[in-house]
Tab-separated table of C-alpha atoms in Angstrom:
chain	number	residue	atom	x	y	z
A	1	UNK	CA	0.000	0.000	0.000
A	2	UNK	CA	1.482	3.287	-0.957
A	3	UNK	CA	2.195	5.310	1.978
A	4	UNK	CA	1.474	8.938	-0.052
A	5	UNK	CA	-1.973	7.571	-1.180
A	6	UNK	CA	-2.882	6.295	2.548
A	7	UNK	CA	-2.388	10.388	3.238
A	8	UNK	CA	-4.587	11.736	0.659
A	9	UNK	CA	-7.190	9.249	1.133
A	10	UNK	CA	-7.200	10.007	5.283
A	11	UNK	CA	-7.614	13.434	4.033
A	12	UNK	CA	-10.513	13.115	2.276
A	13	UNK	CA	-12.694	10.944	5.119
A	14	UNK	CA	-11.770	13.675	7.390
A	15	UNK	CA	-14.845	15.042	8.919
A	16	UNK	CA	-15.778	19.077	7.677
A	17	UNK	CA	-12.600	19.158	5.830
A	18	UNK	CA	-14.231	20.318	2.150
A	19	UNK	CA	-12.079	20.830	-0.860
A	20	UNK	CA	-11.113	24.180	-0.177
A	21	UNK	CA	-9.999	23.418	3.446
A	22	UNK	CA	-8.170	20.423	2.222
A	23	UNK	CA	-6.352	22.737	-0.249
A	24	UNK	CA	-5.259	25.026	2.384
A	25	UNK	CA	-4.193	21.810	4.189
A	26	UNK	CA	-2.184	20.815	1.534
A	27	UNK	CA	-0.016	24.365	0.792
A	28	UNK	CA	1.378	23.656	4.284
A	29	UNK	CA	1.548	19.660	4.173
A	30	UNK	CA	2.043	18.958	0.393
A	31	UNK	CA	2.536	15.312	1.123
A	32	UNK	CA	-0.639	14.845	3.451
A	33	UNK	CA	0.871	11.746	5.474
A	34	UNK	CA	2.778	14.285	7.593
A	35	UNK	CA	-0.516	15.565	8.193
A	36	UNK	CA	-1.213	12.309	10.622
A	37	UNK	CA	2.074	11.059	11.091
A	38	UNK	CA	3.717	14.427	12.726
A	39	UNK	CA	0.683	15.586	14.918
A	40	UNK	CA	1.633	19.236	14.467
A	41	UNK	CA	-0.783	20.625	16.563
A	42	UNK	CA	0.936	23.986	16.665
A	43	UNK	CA	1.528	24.077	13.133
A	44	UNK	CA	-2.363	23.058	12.255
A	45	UNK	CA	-3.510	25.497	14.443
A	46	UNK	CA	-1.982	28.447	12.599
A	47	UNK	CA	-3.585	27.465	9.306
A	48	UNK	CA	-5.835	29.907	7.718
A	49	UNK	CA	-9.584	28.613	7.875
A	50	UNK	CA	-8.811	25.326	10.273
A	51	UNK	CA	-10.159	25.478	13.038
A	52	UNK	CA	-9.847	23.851	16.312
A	53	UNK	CA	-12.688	21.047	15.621
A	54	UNK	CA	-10.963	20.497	12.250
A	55	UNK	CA	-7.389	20.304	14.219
A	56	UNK	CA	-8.419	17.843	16.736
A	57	UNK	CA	-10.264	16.223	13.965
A	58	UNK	CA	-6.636	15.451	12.639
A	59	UNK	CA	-4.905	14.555	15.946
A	60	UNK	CA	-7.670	11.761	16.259
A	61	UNK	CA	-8.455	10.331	12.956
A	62	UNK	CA	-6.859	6.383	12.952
A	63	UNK	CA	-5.505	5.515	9.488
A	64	UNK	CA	-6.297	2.377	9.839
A	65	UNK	CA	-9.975	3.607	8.568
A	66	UNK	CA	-7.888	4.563	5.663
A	67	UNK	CA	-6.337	1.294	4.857
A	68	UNK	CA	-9.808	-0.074	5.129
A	69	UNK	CA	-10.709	2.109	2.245
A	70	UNK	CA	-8.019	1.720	-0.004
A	71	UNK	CA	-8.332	-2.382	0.296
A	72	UNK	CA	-12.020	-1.925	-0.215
A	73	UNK	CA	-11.445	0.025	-3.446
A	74	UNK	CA	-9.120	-2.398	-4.444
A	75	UNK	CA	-11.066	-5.370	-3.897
A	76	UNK	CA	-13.820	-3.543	-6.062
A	77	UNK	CA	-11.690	-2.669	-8.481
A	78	UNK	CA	-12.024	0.980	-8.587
A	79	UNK	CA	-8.749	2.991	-8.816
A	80	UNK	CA	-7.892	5.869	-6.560
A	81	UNK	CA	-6.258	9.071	-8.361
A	82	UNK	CA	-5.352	12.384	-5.919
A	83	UNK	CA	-4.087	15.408	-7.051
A	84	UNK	CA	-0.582	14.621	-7.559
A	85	UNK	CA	-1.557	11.949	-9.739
A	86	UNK	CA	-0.116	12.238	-13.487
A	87	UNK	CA	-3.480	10.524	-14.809
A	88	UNK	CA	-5.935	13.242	-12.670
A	89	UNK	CA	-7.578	15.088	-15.334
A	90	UNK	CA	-5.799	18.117	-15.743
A	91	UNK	CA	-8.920	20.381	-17.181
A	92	UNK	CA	-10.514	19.400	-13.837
A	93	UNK	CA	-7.011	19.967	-11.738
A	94	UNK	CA	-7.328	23.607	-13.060
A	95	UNK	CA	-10.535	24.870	-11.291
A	96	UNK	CA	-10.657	26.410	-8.072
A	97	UNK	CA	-11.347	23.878	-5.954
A	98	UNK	CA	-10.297	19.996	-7.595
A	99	UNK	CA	-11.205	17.467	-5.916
A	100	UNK	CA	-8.441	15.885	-3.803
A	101	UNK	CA	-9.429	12.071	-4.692
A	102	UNK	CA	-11.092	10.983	-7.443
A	103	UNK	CA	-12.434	7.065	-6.891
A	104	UNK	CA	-12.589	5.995	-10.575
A	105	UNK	CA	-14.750	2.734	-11.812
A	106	UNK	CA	-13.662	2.473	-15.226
A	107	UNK	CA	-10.767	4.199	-16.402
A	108	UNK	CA	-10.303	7.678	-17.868
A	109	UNK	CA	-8.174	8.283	-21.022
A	110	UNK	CA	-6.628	11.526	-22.488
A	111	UNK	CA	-9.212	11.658	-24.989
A	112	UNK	CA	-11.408	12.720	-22.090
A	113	UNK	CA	-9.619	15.912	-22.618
A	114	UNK	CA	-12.254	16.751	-25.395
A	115	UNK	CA	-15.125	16.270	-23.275
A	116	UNK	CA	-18.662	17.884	-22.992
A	117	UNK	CA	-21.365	18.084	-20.582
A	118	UNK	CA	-25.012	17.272	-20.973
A	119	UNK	CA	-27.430	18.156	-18.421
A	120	UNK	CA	-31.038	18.633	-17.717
A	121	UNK	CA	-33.661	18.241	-15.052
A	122	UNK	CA	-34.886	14.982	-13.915
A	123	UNK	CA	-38.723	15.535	-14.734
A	124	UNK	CA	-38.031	16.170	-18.770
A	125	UNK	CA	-40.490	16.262	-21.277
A	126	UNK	CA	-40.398	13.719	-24.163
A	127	UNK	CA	-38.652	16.694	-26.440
A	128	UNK	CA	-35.551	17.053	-23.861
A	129	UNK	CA	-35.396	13.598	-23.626
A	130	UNK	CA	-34.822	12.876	-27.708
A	131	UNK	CA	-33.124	15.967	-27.590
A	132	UNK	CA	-30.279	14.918	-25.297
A	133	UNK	CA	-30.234	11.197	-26.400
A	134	UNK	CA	-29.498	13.292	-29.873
A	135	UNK	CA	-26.681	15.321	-29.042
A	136	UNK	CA	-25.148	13.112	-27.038
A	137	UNK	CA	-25.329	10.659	-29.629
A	138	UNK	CA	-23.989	13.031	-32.489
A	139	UNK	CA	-21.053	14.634	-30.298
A	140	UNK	CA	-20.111	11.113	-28.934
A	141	UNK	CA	-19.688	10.286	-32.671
A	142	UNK	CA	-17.432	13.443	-33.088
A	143	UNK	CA	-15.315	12.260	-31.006
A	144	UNK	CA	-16.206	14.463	-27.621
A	145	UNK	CA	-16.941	11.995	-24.418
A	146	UNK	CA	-20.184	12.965	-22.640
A	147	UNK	CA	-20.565	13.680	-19.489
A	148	UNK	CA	-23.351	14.181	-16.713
A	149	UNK	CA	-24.644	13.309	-13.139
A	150	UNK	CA	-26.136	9.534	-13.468
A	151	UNK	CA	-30.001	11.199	-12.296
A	152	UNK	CA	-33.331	10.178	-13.911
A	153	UNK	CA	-34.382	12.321	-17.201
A	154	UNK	CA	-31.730	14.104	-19.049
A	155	UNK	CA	-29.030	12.723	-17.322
A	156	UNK	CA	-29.830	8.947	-18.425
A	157	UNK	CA	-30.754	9.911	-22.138
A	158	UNK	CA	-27.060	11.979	-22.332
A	159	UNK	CA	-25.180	8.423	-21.485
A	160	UNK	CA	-27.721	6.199	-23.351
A	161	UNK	CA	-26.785	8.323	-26.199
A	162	UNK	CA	-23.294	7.850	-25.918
A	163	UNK	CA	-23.606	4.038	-25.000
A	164	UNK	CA	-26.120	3.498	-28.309
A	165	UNK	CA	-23.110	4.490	-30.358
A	166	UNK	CA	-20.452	2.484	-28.339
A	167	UNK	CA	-18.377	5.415	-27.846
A	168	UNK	CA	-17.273	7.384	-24.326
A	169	UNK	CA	-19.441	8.313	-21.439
A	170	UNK	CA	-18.132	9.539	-17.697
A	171	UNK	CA	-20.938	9.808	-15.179
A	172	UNK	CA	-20.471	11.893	-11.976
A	173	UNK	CA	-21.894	10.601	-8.397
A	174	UNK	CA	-23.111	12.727	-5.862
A	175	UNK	CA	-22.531	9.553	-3.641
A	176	UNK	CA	-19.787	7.383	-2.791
A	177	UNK	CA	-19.223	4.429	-5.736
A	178	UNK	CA	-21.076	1.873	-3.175
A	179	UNK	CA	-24.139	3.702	-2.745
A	180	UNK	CA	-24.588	4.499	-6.642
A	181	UNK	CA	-28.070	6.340	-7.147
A	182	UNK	CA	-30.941	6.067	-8.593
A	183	UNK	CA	-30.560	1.999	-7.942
A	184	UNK	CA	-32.427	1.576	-11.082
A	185	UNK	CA	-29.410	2.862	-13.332
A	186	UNK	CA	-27.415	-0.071	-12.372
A	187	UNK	CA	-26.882	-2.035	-15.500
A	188	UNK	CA	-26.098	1.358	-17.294
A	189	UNK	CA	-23.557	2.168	-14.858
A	190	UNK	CA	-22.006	-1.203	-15.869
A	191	UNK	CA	-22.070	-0.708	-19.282
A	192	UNK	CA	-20.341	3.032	-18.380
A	193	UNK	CA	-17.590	1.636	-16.355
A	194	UNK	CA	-16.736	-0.850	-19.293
A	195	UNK	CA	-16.459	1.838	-22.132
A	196	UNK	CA	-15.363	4.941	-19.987
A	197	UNK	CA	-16.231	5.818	-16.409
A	198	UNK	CA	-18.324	6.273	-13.351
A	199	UNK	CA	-16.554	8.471	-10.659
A	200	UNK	CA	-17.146	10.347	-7.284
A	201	UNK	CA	-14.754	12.529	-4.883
A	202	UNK	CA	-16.982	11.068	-2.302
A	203	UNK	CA	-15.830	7.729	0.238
A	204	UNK	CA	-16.896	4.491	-1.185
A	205	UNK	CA	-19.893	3.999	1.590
A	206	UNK	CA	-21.426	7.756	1.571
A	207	UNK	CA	-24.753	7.806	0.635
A	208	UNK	CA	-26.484	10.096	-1.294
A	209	UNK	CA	-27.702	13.717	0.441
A	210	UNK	CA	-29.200	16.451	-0.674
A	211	UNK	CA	-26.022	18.576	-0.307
A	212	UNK	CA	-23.680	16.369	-2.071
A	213	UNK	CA	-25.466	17.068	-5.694
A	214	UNK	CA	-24.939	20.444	-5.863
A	215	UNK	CA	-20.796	19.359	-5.228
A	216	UNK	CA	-20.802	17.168	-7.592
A	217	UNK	CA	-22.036	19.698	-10.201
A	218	UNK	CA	-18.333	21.431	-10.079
A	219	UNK	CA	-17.096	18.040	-11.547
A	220	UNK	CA	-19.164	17.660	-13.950
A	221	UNK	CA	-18.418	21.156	-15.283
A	222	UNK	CA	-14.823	20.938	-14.318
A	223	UNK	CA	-14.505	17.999	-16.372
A	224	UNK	CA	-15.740	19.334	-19.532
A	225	UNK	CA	-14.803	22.274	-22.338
A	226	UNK	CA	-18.645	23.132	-22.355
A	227	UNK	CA	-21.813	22.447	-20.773
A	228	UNK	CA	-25.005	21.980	-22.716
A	229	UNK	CA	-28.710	22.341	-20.601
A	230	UNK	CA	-31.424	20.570	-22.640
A	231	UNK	CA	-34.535	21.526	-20.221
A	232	UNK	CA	-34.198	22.942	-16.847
A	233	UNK	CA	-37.108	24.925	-14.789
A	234	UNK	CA	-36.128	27.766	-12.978
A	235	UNK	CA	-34.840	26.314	-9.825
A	236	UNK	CA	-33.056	23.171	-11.423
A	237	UNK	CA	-29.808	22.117	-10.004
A	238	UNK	CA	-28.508	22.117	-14.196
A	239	UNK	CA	-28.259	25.824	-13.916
A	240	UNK	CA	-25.919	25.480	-10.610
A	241	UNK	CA	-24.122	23.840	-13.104
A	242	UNK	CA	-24.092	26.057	-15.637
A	243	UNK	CA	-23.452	28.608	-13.318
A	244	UNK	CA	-20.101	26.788	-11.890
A	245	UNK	CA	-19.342	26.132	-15.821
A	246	UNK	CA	-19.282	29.912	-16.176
A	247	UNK	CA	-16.858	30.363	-13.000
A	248	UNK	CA	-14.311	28.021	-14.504
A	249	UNK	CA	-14.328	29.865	-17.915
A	250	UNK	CA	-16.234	26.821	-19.684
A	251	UNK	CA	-18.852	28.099	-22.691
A	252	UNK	CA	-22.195	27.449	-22.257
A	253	UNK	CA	-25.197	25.950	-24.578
A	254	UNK	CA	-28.727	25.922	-24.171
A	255	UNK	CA	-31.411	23.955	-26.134
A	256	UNK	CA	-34.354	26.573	-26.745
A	257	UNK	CA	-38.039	24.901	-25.777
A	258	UNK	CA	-41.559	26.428	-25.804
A	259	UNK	CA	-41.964	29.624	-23.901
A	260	UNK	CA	-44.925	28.003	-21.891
A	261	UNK	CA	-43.208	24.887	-20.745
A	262	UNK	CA	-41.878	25.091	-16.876
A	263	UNK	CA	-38.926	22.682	-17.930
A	264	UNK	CA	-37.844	25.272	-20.587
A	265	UNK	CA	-37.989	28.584	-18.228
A	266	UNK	CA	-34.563	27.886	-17.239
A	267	UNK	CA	-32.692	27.342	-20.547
A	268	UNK	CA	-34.121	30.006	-22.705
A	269	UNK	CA	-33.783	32.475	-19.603
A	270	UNK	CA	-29.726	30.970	-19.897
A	271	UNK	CA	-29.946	32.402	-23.737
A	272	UNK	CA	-31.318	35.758	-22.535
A	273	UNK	CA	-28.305	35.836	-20.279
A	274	UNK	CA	-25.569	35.079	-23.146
A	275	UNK	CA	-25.937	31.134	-23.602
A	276	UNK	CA	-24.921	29.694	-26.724
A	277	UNK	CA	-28.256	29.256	-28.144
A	278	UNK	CA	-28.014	26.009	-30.249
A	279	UNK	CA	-30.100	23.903	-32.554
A	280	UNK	CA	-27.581	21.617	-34.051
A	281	UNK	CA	-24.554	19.432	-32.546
A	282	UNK	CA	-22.654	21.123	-35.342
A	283	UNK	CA	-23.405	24.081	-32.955
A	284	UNK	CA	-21.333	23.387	-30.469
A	285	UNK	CA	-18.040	21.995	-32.658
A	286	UNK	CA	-17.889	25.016	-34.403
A	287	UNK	CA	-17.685	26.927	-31.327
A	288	UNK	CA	-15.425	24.835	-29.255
A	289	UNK	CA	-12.858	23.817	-31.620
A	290	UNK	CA	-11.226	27.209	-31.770
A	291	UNK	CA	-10.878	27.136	-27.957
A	292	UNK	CA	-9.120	24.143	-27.581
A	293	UNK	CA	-5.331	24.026	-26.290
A	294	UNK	CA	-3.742	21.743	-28.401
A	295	UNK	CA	-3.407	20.750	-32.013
A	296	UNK	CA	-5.773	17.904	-32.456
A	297	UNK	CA	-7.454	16.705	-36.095
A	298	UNK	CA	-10.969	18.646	-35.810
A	299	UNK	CA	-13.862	16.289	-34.949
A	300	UNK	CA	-15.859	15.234	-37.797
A	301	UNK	CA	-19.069	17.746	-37.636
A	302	UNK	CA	-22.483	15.470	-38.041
A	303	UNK	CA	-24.374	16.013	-41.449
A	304	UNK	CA	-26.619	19.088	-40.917
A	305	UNK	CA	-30.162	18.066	-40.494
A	306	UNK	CA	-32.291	18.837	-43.070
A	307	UNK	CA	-35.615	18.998	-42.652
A	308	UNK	CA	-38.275	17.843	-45.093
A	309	UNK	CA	-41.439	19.882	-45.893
A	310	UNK	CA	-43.567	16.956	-46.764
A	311	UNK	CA	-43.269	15.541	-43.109
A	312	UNK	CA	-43.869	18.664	-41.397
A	313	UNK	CA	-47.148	18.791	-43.465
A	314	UNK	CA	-47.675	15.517	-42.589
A	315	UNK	CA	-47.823	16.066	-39.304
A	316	UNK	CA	-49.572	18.927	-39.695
A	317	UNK	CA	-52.301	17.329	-41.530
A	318	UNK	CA	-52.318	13.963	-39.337
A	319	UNK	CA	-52.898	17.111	-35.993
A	320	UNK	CA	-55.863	18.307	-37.912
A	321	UNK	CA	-57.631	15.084	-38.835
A	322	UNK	CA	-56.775	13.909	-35.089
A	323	UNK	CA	-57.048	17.171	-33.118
A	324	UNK	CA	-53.811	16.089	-30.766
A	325	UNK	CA	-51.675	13.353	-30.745
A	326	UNK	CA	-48.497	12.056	-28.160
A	327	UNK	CA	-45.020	11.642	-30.390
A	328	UNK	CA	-44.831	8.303	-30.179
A	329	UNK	CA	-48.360	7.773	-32.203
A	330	UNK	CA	-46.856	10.716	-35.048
A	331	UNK	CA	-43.920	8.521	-35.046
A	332	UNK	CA	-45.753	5.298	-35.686
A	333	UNK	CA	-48.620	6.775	-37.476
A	334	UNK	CA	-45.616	8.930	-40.028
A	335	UNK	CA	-43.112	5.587	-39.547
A	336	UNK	CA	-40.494	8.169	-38.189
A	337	UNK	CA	-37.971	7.558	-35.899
A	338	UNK	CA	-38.535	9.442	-32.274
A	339	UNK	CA	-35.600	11.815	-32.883
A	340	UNK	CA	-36.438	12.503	-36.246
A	341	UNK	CA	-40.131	13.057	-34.845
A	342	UNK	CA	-38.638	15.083	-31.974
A	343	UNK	CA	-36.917	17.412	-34.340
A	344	UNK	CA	-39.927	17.901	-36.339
A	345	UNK	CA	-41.988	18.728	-33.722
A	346	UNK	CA	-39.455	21.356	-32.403
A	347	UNK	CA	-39.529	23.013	-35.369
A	348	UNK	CA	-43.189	23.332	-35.944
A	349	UNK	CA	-43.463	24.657	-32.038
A	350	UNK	CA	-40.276	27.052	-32.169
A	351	UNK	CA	-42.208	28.029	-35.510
A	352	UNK	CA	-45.924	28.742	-34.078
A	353	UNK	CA	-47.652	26.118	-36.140
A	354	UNK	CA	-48.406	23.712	-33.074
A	355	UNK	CA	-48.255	23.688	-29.079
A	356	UNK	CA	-47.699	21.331	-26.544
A	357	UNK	CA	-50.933	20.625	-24.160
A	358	UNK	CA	-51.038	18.451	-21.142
A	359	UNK	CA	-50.912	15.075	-21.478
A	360	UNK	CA	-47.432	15.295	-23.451
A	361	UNK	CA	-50.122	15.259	-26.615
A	362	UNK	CA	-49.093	18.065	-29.527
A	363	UNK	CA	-52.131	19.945	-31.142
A	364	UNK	CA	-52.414	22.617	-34.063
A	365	UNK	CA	-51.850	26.266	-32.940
A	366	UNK	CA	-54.020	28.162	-33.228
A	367	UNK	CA	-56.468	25.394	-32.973
């Protein structure tokens, strides 16, 4: 066992000790093991920010409960990367406040280094759903790797979309890898872990809380060269994330939806605010690909999508012979695929020729 990673990983299941106390830890203690090994009381005590909870906190921990981790995680087979690490992500080593540890199932590669993130709220309409299962499908192609939290709704259609196309995916805990939530996403975990990564900065065996999302966000920013928001309401946690993306000089992307929909009040507000406002996955190539820090063979933009008249009238026609109809019966009914279906759709609302009404059912507008 490798007496440097027994410090950093004592560090981290320190009680109160955040990332930005453990940095300040660290400036005065850059190999953390002295941290436990010397019992510099004085010299803790004198550090800016710890205080004396956080001191005897130190003097008491038993690393022992850190050996128990790190044979845990190895019995698992998760690797353990801290900050010193040559393989910690460097885009992510550059924001404020990095993680210390990084538990890693999977493995992360330097093409991670051309990343993107794809988030969303968890209660998404069948349009952000498509939507994100789209882009991420598209950029994943173009060589980007996708990244999100591992939530229900947009979060799950980002990695499907990456996993449908066998290509890269990291998803982001806001729990320890042994508590992974929602239980349900499982098996798609699995499938992550074998074709890219699931990670957390959190001990194996914490469980999920309602104040470890929002610190997982910075990850999933911190990780990426831009985030994308599909459909967020006004108080969804994707906009903390944008928000954090913004802090750490990442560009940000936001999928326009219909001005009455709660779950787009959030991302066309982002576009009022600046936001790249984007339509296409082409979008978001040609606007990071100038920003990136090292030569690399451009990714291969997707095919614009071109849009046919006859199905929009199609549609149009099958809404006025029907009155309303969900997109899975215009897909059947037009023997369209969802996405293509999807993108219809969004064209024909962003263009005032139809509406969403509840029920997730489509009608003419005006009727």
């Amino acid at each position: 066992m490798k007496e440097a990673l027994l410090g950093w990983t004592a560090l981290n299941l320190l009680p109160e000790i955040g990332p930005i106390k453990a940095v300040r830890l660290l400036e005065y203690f850059p190999d953390p093991i002295n941290l436990f090994r010397k019992k510099d009381k004085k010299g803790l005590t004198g550090i800016p920010g710890i205080n004396l909870q956080d001191v005897d906190n130190i003097l008491k921990f038993d690393l022992k409960e850190a050996e128990v981790e790190l044979q845990l995680a190895e019995k698992r087979g998760f690797k353990i990367l801290d900050l010193s690490d040559p393989d910690y992500p460097p885009l992510l080593k550059s924001i404020p406040d990095p993680p210390i540890l990084l538990y890693v199932w999977g493995g992360l590669t330097e093409e991670d280094q051309l990343a993107i993130a794809i988030v969303g709220t968890r209660l998404c309409s069948p349009y952000g759903r498509i939507q994100a299962e789209r882009f991420a499908s598209s950029l994943a192609e173009s060589h980007f790797t996708i990244v999100s939290g591992i939530a229900r709704g947009i979060d799950t259609a980002a990695h499907q979309g990456a996993l449908r196309v066998k290509r890269r995916t990291i998803g982001v805990l806001g729990s320890g890898l042994l508590e992974p939530y929602p239980p349900e996403n499982r098996k798609m975990m699995e499938k992550m872990a074998s074709s890219g990564a699931v990670i957390s900065e959190f001990p194996l065996r914490i469980k999920p809380e309602r104040h470890t999302f929002p610190r997982r966000n910075r990850i999933i920013s911190g990780l990426s060269r831009g985030v994308l928001v599909v459909e967020a309401g006004i108080h969804s946690g994707a906009l903390i994330t944008a928000a954090l993306a913004l802090e750490q000089g990442r560009e940000i992307f936001a999928l326009p939806g219909p001005i009455d929909q709660e779950t787009s009040f959030g991302t066309n507000n982002l576009i009022k605010e600046g936001a790249h406002l984007i339509t296409a996955p082409e979008d978001i190539i040609v606007t990071l690909y100038p920003t990136l820090p090292f030569p690399k063979t451009p990714p291969a933009a997707p095919e614009p999508e071109t849009t046919s008249p006859d199905k929009e009238s199609e549609i149009l026609a099958l809404l006025s012979r029907h009155h309303k109809s969900g997109i899975e019966e215009i897909a059947s009914r037009l023997n369209l695929s969802l996405a293509e279906t999807g993108s219809l759709l969004t064209r024909l609302e962003l263009g005032g020729k139809i509406k969403q009404i509840p029920g997730k059912q489509y009608t003419l507008f005006p009727p």
